[in-house]
Amino acid sequence: TGELNRVVRAALEAHQPPLYRSRPPKIFYASQIGSQPPTIVLVCNEPAAFQPQYRRYLLGALRDHLPYSEVPIKLYLHKRSEGGGRKRTPKEDADEAADVLANQQAEHDADYDEFGDSGMDLAADEVEG
């Protein structure tokens, strides 16, 4: 996780994301929640602020600096939870993101079983915090 966060921080410093509604989008931290395929969640202030071009840039930076150059990487952006008045730990946010993704994947799989589709996994744009 430390190396992952250093790579993301360096990518952000090298190329800032464009402003979104006159505010800079922020990535608070990254967490790897899966390994086959590598699945990375970026906990941020506003997932919609990161355009597809910037998401591709981040994936490229991850591929360049991590040992995943030849495998697909699933990248999800998850809005940081408010935490009900108390400060949440990064692990709590990452666990919540993993639960949301697992539930959405289960719904997708159920729809596939019932109706059939192209068999593609959830796109990052379908994941909402």
mmCIF file of N, CA and C in Angstrom, residues 46-111:
data_model
loop_
_atom_site.group_PDB
_atom_site.id
_atom_site.type_symbol
_atom_site.label_atom_id
_atom_site.label_comp_id
_atom_site.label_asym_id
_atom_site.label_seq_id
_atom_site.Cartn_x
_atom_site.Cartn_y
_atom_site.Cartn_z
ATOM 1 N N GLU A 46 -14.276 13.202 -5.128
ATOM 2 C CA GLU A 46 -15.366 13.184 -6.108
ATOM 3 C C GLU A 46 -14.983 12.307 -7.305
ATOM 4 N N PRO A 47 -15.479 11.071 -7.371
ATOM 5 C CA PRO A 47 -15.113 10.183 -8.480
ATOM 6 C C PRO A 47 -15.428 10.755 -9.860
ATOM 7 N N ALA A 48 -16.528 11.479 -10.000
ATOM 8 C CA ALA A 48 -16.916 12.030 -11.301
ATOM 9 C C ALA A 48 -15.930 13.081 -11.796
ATOM 10 N N ALA A 49 -15.104 13.606 -10.916
ATOM 11 C CA ALA A 49 -14.148 14.648 -11.294
ATOM 12 C C ALA A 49 -13.006 14.108 -12.139
ATOM 13 N N PHE A 50 -12.797 12.812 -12.125
ATOM 14 C CA PHE A 50 -11.687 12.209 -12.849
ATOM 15 C C PHE A 50 -12.193 11.682 -14.187
ATOM 16 N N GLN A 51 -11.892 12.418 -15.237
ATOM 17 C CA GLN A 51 -12.326 12.078 -16.579
ATOM 18 C C GLN A 51 -11.632 10.795 -17.058
ATOM 19 N N PRO A 52 -12.217 10.119 -18.055
ATOM 20 C CA PRO A 52 -11.610 8.871 -18.565
ATOM 21 C C PRO A 52 -10.153 9.035 -19.002
ATOM 22 N N GLN A 53 -9.807 10.184 -19.586
ATOM 23 C CA GLN A 53 -8.424 10.400 -20.017
ATOM 24 C C GLN A 53 -7.482 10.395 -18.816
ATOM 25 N N TYR A 54 -7.908 11.005 -17.725
ATOM 26 C CA TYR A 54 -7.058 11.052 -16.537
ATOM 27 C C TYR A 54 -6.984 9.667 -15.887
ATOM 28 N N ARG A 55 -8.059 8.911 -15.927
ATOM 29 C CA ARG A 55 -8.031 7.544 -15.391
ATOM 30 C C ARG A 55 -7.034 6.689 -16.171
ATOM 31 N N ARG A 56 -7.009 6.864 -17.513
ATOM 32 C CA ARG A 56 -6.036 6.133 -18.330
ATOM 33 C C ARG A 56 -4.615 6.549 -17.976
ATOM 34 N N TYR A 57 -4.426 7.845 -17.728
ATOM 35 C CA TYR A 57 -3.104 8.327 -17.304
ATOM 36 C C TYR A 57 -2.686 7.639 -16.002
ATOM 37 N N LEU A 58 -3.590 7.568 -15.031
ATOM 38 C CA LEU A 58 -3.266 6.917 -13.757
ATOM 39 C C LEU A 58 -2.957 5.439 -13.952
ATOM 40 N N LEU A 59 -3.739 4.755 -14.791
ATOM 41 C CA LEU A 59 -3.450 3.343 -15.071
ATOM 42 C C LEU A 59 -2.074 3.181 -15.693
ATOM 43 N N GLY A 60 -1.708 4.074 -16.606
ATOM 44 C CA GLY A 60 -0.383 4.029 -17.218
ATOM 45 C C GLY A 60 0.720 4.216 -16.198
ATOM 46 N N ALA A 61 0.522 5.162 -15.278
ATOM 47 C CA ALA A 61 1.510 5.402 -14.227
ATOM 48 C C ALA A 61 1.650 4.172 -13.333
ATOM 49 N N LEU A 62 0.532 3.532 -13.007
ATOM 50 C CA LEU A 62 0.583 2.322 -12.184
ATOM 51 C C LEU A 62 1.315 1.201 -12.915
ATOM 52 N N ARG A 63 1.019 1.040 -14.193
ATOM 53 C CA ARG A 63 1.690 -0.012 -14.981
ATOM 54 C C ARG A 63 3.188 0.238 -15.091
ATOM 55 N N ASP A 64 3.572 1.509 -15.240
ATOM 56 C CA ASP A 64 4.982 1.849 -15.393
ATOM 57 C C ASP A 64 5.799 1.604 -14.128
ATOM 58 N N HIS A 65 5.172 1.773 -12.964
ATOM 59 C CA HIS A 65 5.934 1.731 -11.716
ATOM 60 C C HIS A 65 5.651 0.530 -10.823
ATOM 61 N N LEU A 66 4.677 -0.275 -11.178
ATOM 62 C CA LEU A 66 4.357 -1.464 -10.388
ATOM 63 C C LEU A 66 4.553 -2.705 -11.259
ATOM 64 N N PRO A 67 4.652 -3.870 -10.670
ATOM 65 C CA PRO A 67 4.915 -5.081 -11.466
ATOM 66 C C PRO A 67 3.680 -5.621 -12.192
ATOM 67 N N TYR A 68 2.845 -4.718 -12.743
ATOM 68 C CA TYR A 68 1.628 -5.128 -13.442
ATOM 69 C C TYR A 68 1.643 -4.679 -14.894
ATOM 70 N N SER A 69 2.798 -4.629 -15.527
ATOM 71 C CA SER A 69 2.880 -4.042 -16.860
ATOM 72 C C SER A 69 2.136 -4.842 -17.921
ATOM 73 N N GLU A 70 1.928 -6.136 -17.719
ATOM 74 C CA GLU A 70 1.325 -6.956 -18.762
ATOM 75 C C GLU A 70 0.006 -7.608 -18.356
ATOM 76 N N VAL A 71 -0.580 -7.152 -17.280
ATOM 77 C CA VAL A 71 -1.867 -7.702 -16.863
ATOM 78 C C VAL A 71 -2.875 -6.565 -16.758
ATOM 79 N N PRO A 72 -4.159 -6.866 -16.970
ATOM 80 C CA PRO A 72 -5.156 -5.807 -16.814
ATOM 81 C C PRO A 72 -5.281 -5.412 -15.345
ATOM 82 N N ILE A 73 -5.482 -4.136 -15.127
ATOM 83 C CA ILE A 73 -5.666 -3.602 -13.780
ATOM 84 C C ILE A 73 -7.070 -3.033 -13.699
ATOM 85 N N LYS A 74 -7.808 -3.425 -12.685
ATOM 86 C CA LYS A 74 -9.110 -2.811 -12.439
ATOM 87 C C LYS A 74 -8.878 -1.624 -11.522
ATOM 88 N N LEU A 75 -9.340 -0.471 -11.945
ATOM 89 C CA LEU A 75 -9.160 0.750 -11.178
ATOM 90 C C LEU A 75 -10.528 1.331 -10.874
ATOM 91 N N TYR A 76 -10.805 1.519 -9.609
ATOM 92 C CA TYR A 76 -12.077 2.091 -9.179
ATOM 93 C C TYR A 76 -11.809 3.348 -8.374
ATOM 94 N N LEU A 77 -12.676 4.315 -8.534
ATOM 95 C CA LEU A 77 -12.625 5.533 -7.729
ATOM 96 C C LEU A 77 -13.814 5.489 -6.785
ATOM 97 N N HIS A 78 -13.544 5.703 -5.523
ATOM 98 C CA HIS A 78 -14.582 5.599 -4.495
ATOM 99 C C HIS A 78 -14.570 6.874 -3.656
ATOM 100 N N LYS A 79 -15.745 7.436 -3.443
ATOM 101 C CA LYS A 79 -15.840 8.644 -2.631
ATOM 102 C C LYS A 79 -15.622 8.294 -1.167
ATOM 103 N N ARG A 80 -14.805 9.106 -0.509
ATOM 104 C CA ARG A 80 -14.527 8.877 0.911
ATOM 105 C C ARG A 80 -15.806 9.047 1.713
ATOM 106 N N SER A 81 -16.051 8.142 2.629
ATOM 107 C CA SER A 81 -17.248 8.199 3.465
ATOM 108 C C SER A 81 -17.109 9.275 4.518
ATOM 109 N N GLU A 82 -18.242 9.765 4.950
ATOM 110 C CA GLU A 82 -18.251 10.805 5.973
ATOM 111 C C GLU A 82 -17.926 10.238 7.351
ATOM 112 N N GLY A 83 -18.323 9.017 7.623
ATOM 113 C CA GLY A 83 -17.934 8.369 8.870
ATOM 114 C C GLY A 83 -18.806 8.685 10.065
ATOM 115 N N GLY A 84 -19.925 9.360 9.865
ATOM 116 C CA GLY A 84 -20.853 9.606 10.973
ATOM 117 C C GLY A 84 -20.261 10.428 12.097
ATOM 118 N N GLY A 85 -19.442 11.419 11.784
ATOM 119 C CA GLY A 85 -18.914 12.309 12.801
ATOM 120 C C GLY A 85 -17.556 11.913 13.346
ATOM 121 N N ARG A 86 -17.115 10.715 13.116
ATOM 122 C CA ARG A 86 -15.791 10.327 13.583
ATOM 123 C C ARG A 86 -14.891 10.102 12.378
ATOM 124 N N LYS A 87 -13.624 10.272 12.588
ATOM 125 C CA LYS A 87 -12.666 10.080 11.507
ATOM 126 C C LYS A 87 -12.498 8.589 11.240
ATOM 127 N N ARG A 88 -12.667 8.219 9.979
ATOM 128 C CA ARG A 88 -12.533 6.818 9.595
ATOM 129 C C ARG A 88 -11.100 6.530 9.198
ATOM 130 N N THR A 89 -10.693 5.294 9.391
ATOM 131 C CA THR A 89 -9.346 4.897 8.986
ATOM 132 C C THR A 89 -9.347 4.549 7.498
ATOM 133 N N PRO A 90 -8.185 4.621 6.847
ATOM 134 C CA PRO A 90 -8.119 4.200 5.444
ATOM 135 C C PRO A 90 -8.596 2.763 5.246
ATOM 136 N N LYS A 91 -8.313 1.888 6.200
ATOM 137 C CA LYS A 91 -8.753 0.499 6.078
ATOM 138 C C LYS A 91 -10.275 0.413 6.072
ATOM 139 N N GLU A 92 -10.942 1.198 6.907
ATOM 140 C CA GLU A 92 -12.407 1.183 6.924
ATOM 141 C C GLU A 92 -12.968 1.651 5.580
ATOM 142 N N ASP A 93 -12.379 2.714 5.015
ATOM 143 C CA ASP A 93 -12.835 3.197 3.710
ATOM 144 C C ASP A 93 -12.575 2.163 2.623
ATOM 145 N N ALA A 94 -11.404 1.540 2.629
ATOM 146 C CA ALA A 94 -11.084 0.532 1.616
ATOM 147 C C ALA A 94 -11.995 -0.686 1.757
ATOM 148 N N ASP A 95 -12.269 -1.106 2.991
ATOM 149 C CA ASP A 95 -13.169 -2.238 3.211
ATOM 150 C C ASP A 95 -14.570 -1.920 2.701
ATOM 151 N N GLU A 96 -15.031 -0.693 2.950
ATOM 152 C CA GLU A 96 -16.351 -0.292 2.459
ATOM 153 C C GLU A 96 -16.375 -0.293 0.937
ATOM 154 N N ALA A 97 -15.326 0.216 0.324
ATOM 155 C CA ALA A 97 -15.244 0.230 -1.138
ATOM 156 C C ALA A 97 -15.266 -1.192 -1.684
ATOM 157 N N ALA A 98 -14.532 -2.093 -1.045
ATOM 158 C CA ALA A 98 -14.512 -3.483 -1.493
ATOM 159 C C ALA A 98 -15.900 -4.110 -1.375
ATOM 160 N N ASP A 99 -16.628 -3.806 -0.292
ATOM 161 C CA ASP A 99 -17.983 -4.327 -0.124
ATOM 162 C C ASP A 99 -18.919 -3.808 -1.214
ATOM 163 N N VAL A 100 -18.840 -2.513 -1.513
ATOM 164 C CA VAL A 100 -19.673 -1.916 -2.564
ATOM 165 C C VAL A 100 -19.386 -2.584 -3.900
ATOM 166 N N LEU A 101 -18.100 -2.760 -4.217
ATOM 167 C CA LEU A 101 -17.731 -3.381 -5.488
ATOM 168 C C LEU A 101 -18.202 -4.830 -5.552
ATOM 169 N N ALA A 102 -18.065 -5.549 -4.461
ATOM 170 C CA ALA A 102 -18.493 -6.948 -4.437
ATOM 171 C C ALA A 102 -20.002 -7.053 -4.643
ATOM 172 N N ASN A 103 -20.774 -6.171 -3.993
ATOM 173 C CA ASN A 103 -22.230 -6.181 -4.161
ATOM 174 C C ASN A 103 -22.620 -5.846 -5.592
ATOM 175 N N GLN A 104 -21.959 -4.841 -6.179
ATOM 176 C CA GLN A 104 -22.278 -4.470 -7.552
ATOM 177 C C GLN A 104 -21.889 -5.579 -8.520
ATOM 178 N N GLN A 105 -20.763 -6.245 -8.276
ATOM 179 C CA GLN A 105 -20.355 -7.347 -9.142
ATOM 180 C C GLN A 105 -21.340 -8.497 -9.016
ATOM 181 N N ALA A 106 -21.828 -8.775 -7.796
ATOM 182 C CA ALA A 106 -22.801 -9.850 -7.601
ATOM 183 C C ALA A 106 -24.098 -9.543 -8.350
ATOM 184 N N GLU A 107 -24.549 -8.272 -8.303
ATOM 185 C CA GLU A 107 -25.753 -7.880 -9.049
ATOM 186 C C GLU A 107 -25.515 -8.045 -10.548
ATOM 187 N N HIS A 108 -24.359 -7.630 -11.001
ATOM 188 C CA HIS A 108 -24.011 -7.763 -12.422
ATOM 189 C C HIS A 108 -24.010 -9.227 -12.829
ATOM 190 N N ASP A 109 -23.401 -10.093 -12.007
ATOM 191 C CA ASP A 109 -23.352 -11.516 -12.307
ATOM 192 C C ASP A 109 -24.752 -12.122 -12.335
ATOM 193 N N ALA A 110 -25.624 -11.685 -11.412
ATOM 194 C CA ALA A 110 -26.999 -12.183 -11.391
ATOM 195 C C ALA A 110 -27.729 -11.774 -12.663
ATOM 196 N N ASP A 111 -27.536 -10.535 -13.104
ATOM 197 C CA ASP A 111 -28.147 -10.080 -14.355
ATOM 198 C C ASP A 111 -27.615 -10.888 -15.527
#
